[in-house]
PDB file of C-alpha atoms in Angstrom:
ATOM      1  CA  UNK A   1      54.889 122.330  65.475  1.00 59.00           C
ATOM      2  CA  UNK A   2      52.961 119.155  65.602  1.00 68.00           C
ATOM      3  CA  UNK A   3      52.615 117.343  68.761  1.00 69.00           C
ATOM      4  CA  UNK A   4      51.480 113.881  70.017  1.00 78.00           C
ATOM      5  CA  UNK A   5      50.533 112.584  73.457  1.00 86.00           C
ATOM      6  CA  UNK A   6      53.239 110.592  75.581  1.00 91.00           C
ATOM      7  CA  UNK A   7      52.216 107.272  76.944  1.00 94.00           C
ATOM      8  CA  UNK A   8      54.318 107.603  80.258  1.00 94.00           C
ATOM      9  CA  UNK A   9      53.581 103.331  80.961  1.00 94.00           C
ATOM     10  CA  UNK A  10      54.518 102.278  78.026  1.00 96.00           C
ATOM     11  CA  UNK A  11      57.489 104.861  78.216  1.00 97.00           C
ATOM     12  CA  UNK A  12      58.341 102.371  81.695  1.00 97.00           C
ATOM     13  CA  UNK A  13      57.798  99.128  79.426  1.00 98.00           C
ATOM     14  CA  UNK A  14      60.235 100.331  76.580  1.00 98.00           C
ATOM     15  CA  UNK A  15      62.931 101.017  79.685  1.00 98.00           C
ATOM     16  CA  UNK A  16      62.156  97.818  81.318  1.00 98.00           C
ATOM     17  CA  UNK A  17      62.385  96.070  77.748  1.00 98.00           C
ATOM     18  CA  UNK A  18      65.790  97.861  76.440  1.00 98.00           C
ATOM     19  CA  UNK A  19      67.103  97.549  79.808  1.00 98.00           C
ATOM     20  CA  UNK A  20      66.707  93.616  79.763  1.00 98.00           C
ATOM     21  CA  UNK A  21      67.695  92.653  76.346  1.00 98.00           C
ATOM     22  CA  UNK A  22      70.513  95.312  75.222  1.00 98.00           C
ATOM     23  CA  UNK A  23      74.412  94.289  75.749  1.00 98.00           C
ATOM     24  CA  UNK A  24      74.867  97.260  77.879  1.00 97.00           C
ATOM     25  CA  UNK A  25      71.983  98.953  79.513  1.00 98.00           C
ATOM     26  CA  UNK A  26      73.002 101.804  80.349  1.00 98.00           C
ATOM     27  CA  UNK A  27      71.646 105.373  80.287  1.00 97.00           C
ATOM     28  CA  UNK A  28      72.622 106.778  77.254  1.00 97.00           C
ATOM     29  CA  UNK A  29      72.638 102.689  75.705  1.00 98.00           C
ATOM     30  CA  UNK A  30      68.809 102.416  76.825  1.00 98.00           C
ATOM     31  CA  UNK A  31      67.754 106.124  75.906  1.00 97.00           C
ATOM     32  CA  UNK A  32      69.776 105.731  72.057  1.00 98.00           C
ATOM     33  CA  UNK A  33      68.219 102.556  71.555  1.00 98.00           C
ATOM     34  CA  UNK A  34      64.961 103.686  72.473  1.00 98.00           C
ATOM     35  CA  UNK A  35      65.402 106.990  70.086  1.00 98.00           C
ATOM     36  CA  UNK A  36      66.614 104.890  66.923  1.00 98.00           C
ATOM     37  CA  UNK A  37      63.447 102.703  67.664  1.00 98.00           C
ATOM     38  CA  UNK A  38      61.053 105.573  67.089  1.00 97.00           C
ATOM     39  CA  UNK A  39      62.942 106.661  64.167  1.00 97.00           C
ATOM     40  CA  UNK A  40      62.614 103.126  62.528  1.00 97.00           C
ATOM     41  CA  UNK A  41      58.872 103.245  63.545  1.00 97.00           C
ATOM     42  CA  UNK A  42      57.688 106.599  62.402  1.00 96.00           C
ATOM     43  CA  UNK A  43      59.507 105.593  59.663  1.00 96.00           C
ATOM     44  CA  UNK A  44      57.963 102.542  58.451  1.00 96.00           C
ATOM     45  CA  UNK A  45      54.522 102.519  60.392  1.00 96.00           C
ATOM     46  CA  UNK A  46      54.391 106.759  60.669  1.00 94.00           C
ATOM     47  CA  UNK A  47      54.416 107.162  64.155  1.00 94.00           C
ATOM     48  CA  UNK A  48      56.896 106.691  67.292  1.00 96.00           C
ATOM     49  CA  UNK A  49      56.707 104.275  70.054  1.00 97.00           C
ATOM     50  CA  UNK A  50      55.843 106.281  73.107  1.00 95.00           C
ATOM     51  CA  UNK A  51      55.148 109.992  71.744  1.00 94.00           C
ATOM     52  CA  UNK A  52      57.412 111.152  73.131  1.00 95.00           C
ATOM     53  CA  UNK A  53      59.269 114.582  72.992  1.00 94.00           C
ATOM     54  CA  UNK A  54      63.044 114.752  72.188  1.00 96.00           C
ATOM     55  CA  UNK A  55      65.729 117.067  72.944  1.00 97.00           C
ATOM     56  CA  UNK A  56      69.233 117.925  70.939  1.00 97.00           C
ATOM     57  CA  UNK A  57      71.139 117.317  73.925  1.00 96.00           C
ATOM     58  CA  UNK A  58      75.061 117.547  73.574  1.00 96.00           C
ATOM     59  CA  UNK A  59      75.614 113.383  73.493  1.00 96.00           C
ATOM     60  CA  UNK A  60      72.893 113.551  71.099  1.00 97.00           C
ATOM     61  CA  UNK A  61      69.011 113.245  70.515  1.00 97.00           C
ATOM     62  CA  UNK A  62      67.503 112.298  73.968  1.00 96.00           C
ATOM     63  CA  UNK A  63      63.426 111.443  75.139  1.00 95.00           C
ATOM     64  CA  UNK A  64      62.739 114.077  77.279  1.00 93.00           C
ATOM     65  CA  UNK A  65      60.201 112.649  79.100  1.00 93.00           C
ATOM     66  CA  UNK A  66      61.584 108.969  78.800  1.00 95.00           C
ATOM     67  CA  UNK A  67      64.785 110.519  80.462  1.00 95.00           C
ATOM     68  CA  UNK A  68      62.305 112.259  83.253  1.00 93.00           C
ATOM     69  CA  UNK A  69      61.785 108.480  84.428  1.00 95.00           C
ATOM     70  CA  UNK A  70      64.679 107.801  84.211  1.00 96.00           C
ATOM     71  CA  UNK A  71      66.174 110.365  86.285  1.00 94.00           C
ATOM     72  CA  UNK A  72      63.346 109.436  88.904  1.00 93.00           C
ATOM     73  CA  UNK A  73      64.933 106.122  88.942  1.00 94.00           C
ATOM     74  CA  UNK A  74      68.275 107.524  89.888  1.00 93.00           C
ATOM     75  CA  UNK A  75      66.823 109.618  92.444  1.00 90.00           C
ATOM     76  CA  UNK A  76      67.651 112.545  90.501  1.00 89.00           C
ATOM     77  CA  UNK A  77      64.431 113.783  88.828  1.00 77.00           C
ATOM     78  CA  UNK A  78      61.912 116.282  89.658  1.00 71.00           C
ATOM     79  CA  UNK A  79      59.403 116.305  86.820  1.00 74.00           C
ATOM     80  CA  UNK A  80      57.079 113.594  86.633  1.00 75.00           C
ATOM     81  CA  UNK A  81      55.725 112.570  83.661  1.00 71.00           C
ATOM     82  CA  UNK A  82      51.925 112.206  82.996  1.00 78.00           C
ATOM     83  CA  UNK A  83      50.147 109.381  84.034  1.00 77.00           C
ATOM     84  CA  UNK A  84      52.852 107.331  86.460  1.00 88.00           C
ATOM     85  CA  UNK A  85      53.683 107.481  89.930  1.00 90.00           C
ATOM     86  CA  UNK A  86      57.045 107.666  91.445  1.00 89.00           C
ATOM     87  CA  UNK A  87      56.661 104.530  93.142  1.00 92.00           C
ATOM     88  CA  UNK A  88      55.772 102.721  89.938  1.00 94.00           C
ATOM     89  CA  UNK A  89      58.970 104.009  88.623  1.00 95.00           C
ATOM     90  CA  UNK A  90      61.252 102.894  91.644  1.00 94.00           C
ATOM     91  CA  UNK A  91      59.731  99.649  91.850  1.00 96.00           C
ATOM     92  CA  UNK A  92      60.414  99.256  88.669  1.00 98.00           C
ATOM     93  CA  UNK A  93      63.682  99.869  87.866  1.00 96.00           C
ATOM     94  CA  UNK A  94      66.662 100.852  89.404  1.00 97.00           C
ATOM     95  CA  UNK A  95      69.883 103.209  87.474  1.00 97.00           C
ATOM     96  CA  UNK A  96      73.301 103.048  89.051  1.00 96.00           C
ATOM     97  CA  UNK A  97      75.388 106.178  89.650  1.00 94.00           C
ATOM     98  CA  UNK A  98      79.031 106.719  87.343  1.00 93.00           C
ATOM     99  CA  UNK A  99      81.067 103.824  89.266  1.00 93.00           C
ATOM    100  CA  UNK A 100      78.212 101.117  88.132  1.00 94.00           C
ATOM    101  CA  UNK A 101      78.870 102.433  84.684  1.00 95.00           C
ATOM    102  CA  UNK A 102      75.291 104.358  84.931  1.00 96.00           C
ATOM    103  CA  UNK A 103      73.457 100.707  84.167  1.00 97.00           C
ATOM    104  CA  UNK A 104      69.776 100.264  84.111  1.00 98.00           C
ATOM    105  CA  UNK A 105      68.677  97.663  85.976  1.00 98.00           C
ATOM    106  CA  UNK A 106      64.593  96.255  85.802  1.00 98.00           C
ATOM    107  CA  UNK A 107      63.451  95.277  88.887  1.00 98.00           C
ATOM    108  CA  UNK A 108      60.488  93.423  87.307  1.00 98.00           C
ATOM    109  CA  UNK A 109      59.316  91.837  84.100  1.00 98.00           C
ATOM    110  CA  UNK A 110      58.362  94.471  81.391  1.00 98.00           C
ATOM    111  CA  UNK A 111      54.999  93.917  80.245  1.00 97.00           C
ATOM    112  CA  UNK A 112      54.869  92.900  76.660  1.00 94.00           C
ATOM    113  CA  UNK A 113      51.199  93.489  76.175  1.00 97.00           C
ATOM    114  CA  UNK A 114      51.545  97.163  75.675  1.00 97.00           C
ATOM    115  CA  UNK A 115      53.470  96.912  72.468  1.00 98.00           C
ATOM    116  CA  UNK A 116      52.624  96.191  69.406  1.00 98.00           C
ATOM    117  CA  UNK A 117      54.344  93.710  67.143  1.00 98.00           C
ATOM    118  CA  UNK A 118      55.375  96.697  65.149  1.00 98.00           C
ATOM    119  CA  UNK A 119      56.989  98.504  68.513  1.00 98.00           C
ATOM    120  CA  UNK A 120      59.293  95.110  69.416  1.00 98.00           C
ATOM    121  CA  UNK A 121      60.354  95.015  66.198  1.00 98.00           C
ATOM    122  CA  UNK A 122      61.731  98.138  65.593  1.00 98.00           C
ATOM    123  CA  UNK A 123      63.185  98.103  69.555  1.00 98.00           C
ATOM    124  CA  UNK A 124      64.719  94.870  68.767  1.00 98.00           C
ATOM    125  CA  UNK A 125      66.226  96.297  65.510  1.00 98.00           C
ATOM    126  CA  UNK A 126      67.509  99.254  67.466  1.00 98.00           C
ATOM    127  CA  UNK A 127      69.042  96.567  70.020  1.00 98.00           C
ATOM    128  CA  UNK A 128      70.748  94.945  67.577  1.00 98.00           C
ATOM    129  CA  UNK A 129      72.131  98.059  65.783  1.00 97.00           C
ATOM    130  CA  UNK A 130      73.813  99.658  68.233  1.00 97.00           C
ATOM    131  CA  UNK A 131      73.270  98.097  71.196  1.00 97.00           C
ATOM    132  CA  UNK A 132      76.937  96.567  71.179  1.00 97.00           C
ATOM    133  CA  UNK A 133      79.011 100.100  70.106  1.00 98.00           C
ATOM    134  CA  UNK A 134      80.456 102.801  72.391  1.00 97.00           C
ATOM    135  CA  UNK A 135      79.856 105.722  73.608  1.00 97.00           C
ATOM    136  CA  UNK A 136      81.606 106.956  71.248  1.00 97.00           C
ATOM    137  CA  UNK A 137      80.509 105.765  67.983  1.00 98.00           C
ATOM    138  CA  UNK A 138      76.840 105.757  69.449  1.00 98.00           C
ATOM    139  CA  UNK A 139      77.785 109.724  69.609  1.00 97.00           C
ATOM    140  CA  UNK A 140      79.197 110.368  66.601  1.00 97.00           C
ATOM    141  CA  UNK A 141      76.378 108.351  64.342  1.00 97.00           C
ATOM    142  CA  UNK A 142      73.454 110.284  66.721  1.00 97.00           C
ATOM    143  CA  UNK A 143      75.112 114.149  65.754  1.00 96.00           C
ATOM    144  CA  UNK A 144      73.769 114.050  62.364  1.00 96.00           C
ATOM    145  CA  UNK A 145      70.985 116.270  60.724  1.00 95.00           C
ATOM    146  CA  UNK A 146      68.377 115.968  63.372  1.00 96.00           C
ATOM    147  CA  UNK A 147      70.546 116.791  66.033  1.00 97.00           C
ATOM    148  CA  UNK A 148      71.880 119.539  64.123  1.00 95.00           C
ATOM    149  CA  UNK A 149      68.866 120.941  63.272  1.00 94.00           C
ATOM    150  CA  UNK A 150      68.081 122.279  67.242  1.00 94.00           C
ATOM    151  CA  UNK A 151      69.789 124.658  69.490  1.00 93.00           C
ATOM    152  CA  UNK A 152      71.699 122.555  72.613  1.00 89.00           C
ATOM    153  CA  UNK A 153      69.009 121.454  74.885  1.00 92.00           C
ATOM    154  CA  UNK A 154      66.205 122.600  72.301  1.00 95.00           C
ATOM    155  CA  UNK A 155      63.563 120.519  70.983  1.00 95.00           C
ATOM    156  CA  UNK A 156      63.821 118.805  68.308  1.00 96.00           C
ATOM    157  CA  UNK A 157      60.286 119.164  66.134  1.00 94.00           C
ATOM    158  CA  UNK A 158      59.017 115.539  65.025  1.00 94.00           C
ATOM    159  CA  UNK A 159      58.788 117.154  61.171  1.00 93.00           C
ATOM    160  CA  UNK A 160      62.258 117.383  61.480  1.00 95.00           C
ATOM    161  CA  UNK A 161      62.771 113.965  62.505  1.00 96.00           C
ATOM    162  CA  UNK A 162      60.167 113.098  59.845  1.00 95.00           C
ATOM    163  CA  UNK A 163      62.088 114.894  57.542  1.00 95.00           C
ATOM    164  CA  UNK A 164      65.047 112.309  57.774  1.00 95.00           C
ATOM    165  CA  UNK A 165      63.038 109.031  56.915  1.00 94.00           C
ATOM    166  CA  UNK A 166      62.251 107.695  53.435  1.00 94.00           C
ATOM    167  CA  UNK A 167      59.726 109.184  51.706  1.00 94.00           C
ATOM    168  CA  UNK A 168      59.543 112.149  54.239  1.00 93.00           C
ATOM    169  CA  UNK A 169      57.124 114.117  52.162  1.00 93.00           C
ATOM    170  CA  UNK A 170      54.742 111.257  52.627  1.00 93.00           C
ATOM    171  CA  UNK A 171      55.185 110.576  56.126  1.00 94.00           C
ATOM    172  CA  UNK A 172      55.117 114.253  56.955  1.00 92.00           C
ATOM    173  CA  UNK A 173      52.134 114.845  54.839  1.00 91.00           C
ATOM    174  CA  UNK A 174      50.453 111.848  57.222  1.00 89.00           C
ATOM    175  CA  UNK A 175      51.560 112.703  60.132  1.00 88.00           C
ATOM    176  CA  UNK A 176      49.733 116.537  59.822  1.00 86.00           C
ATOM    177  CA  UNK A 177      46.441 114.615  58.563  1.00 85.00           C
ATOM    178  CA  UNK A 178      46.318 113.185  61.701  1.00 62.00           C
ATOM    179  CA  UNK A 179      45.305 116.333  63.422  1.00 53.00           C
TER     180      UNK A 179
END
């Protein structure tokens, strides 16, 4: 299974950045947004945003470690992600519990230098894609293939995400060179 190192910062950036420009930043708004972002970037530059890990979770595809911060956020987490600090993350940002809807809130500027142009565009294009629909149809589209292809809660190998772009043979093929 191939693997690639997570950039836990910029994982905090792509947060702070989702969380500031999508309709409804929320949890699962912020975490889809970010995982369609990756897709469209390993995609069309052949690799993802943060390296990060994902998970077939049962509302879909979701960051594993992206979610770890997350979770930190809310108070909730335990597992701390390589290379950031808890207090980094709670200065940071801030998540709601159920009655605030679950919303993301940045508690600071996200830092624009750690992305490439490449990286905001494809976030953007996520943003704009299905940062506006439900729950529900944000479910729905996300249970496809890739989710399919895992157990609940298992990982979901990035060949297999691979696998689902255009000209997957390709991409695959570069993304093993790479080693």
């Amino acid at each position: 299974m191939l693997k690639i190192r997570f950039d836990s910062e910029k994982a905090l950036e792509a947060i702070l950045y989702v969380a500031s420009k999508a309709p409804v930043p929320d949890i699962y708004h912020v975490g889809k947004i970010l995982y369609y972002a990756d897709r469209c970037h390993l995609e069309r530059f052949g690799r993802l945003i943060t390296g990060d890990e994902y998970k077939a979770m049962k509302d879909g595809p979701v960051a594993e470690n992206t979610y770890d911060i997350i979770k930190i956020a809310q108070g909730k987490g335990r597992f701390i992600p390589n290379g950031i600090e808890v207090e980094d993350i709670k200065s940071a940002l801030r998540v709601y519990e159920k009655a605030q809807n679950y919303r993301v809130e940045p508690l600071r500027q996200f830092d624009d230098d750690v992305f490439s142009d490449s990286d905001l565009s494809c976030i953007d294009e996520a943003i704009e894609r299905i940062g506006h629909l439900s729950f529900g149809q944000i479910r729905e589209m996300s249970h496809d293939e890739v989710w399919s292809s895992a157990n609940e809660n298992g990982e979901i190998p990035l060949e297999i995400i691979a696998a689902s772009c255009k000209d997957a043979d390709k991409l695959i093929s570069h993304l093993f060179s790479g080693r």
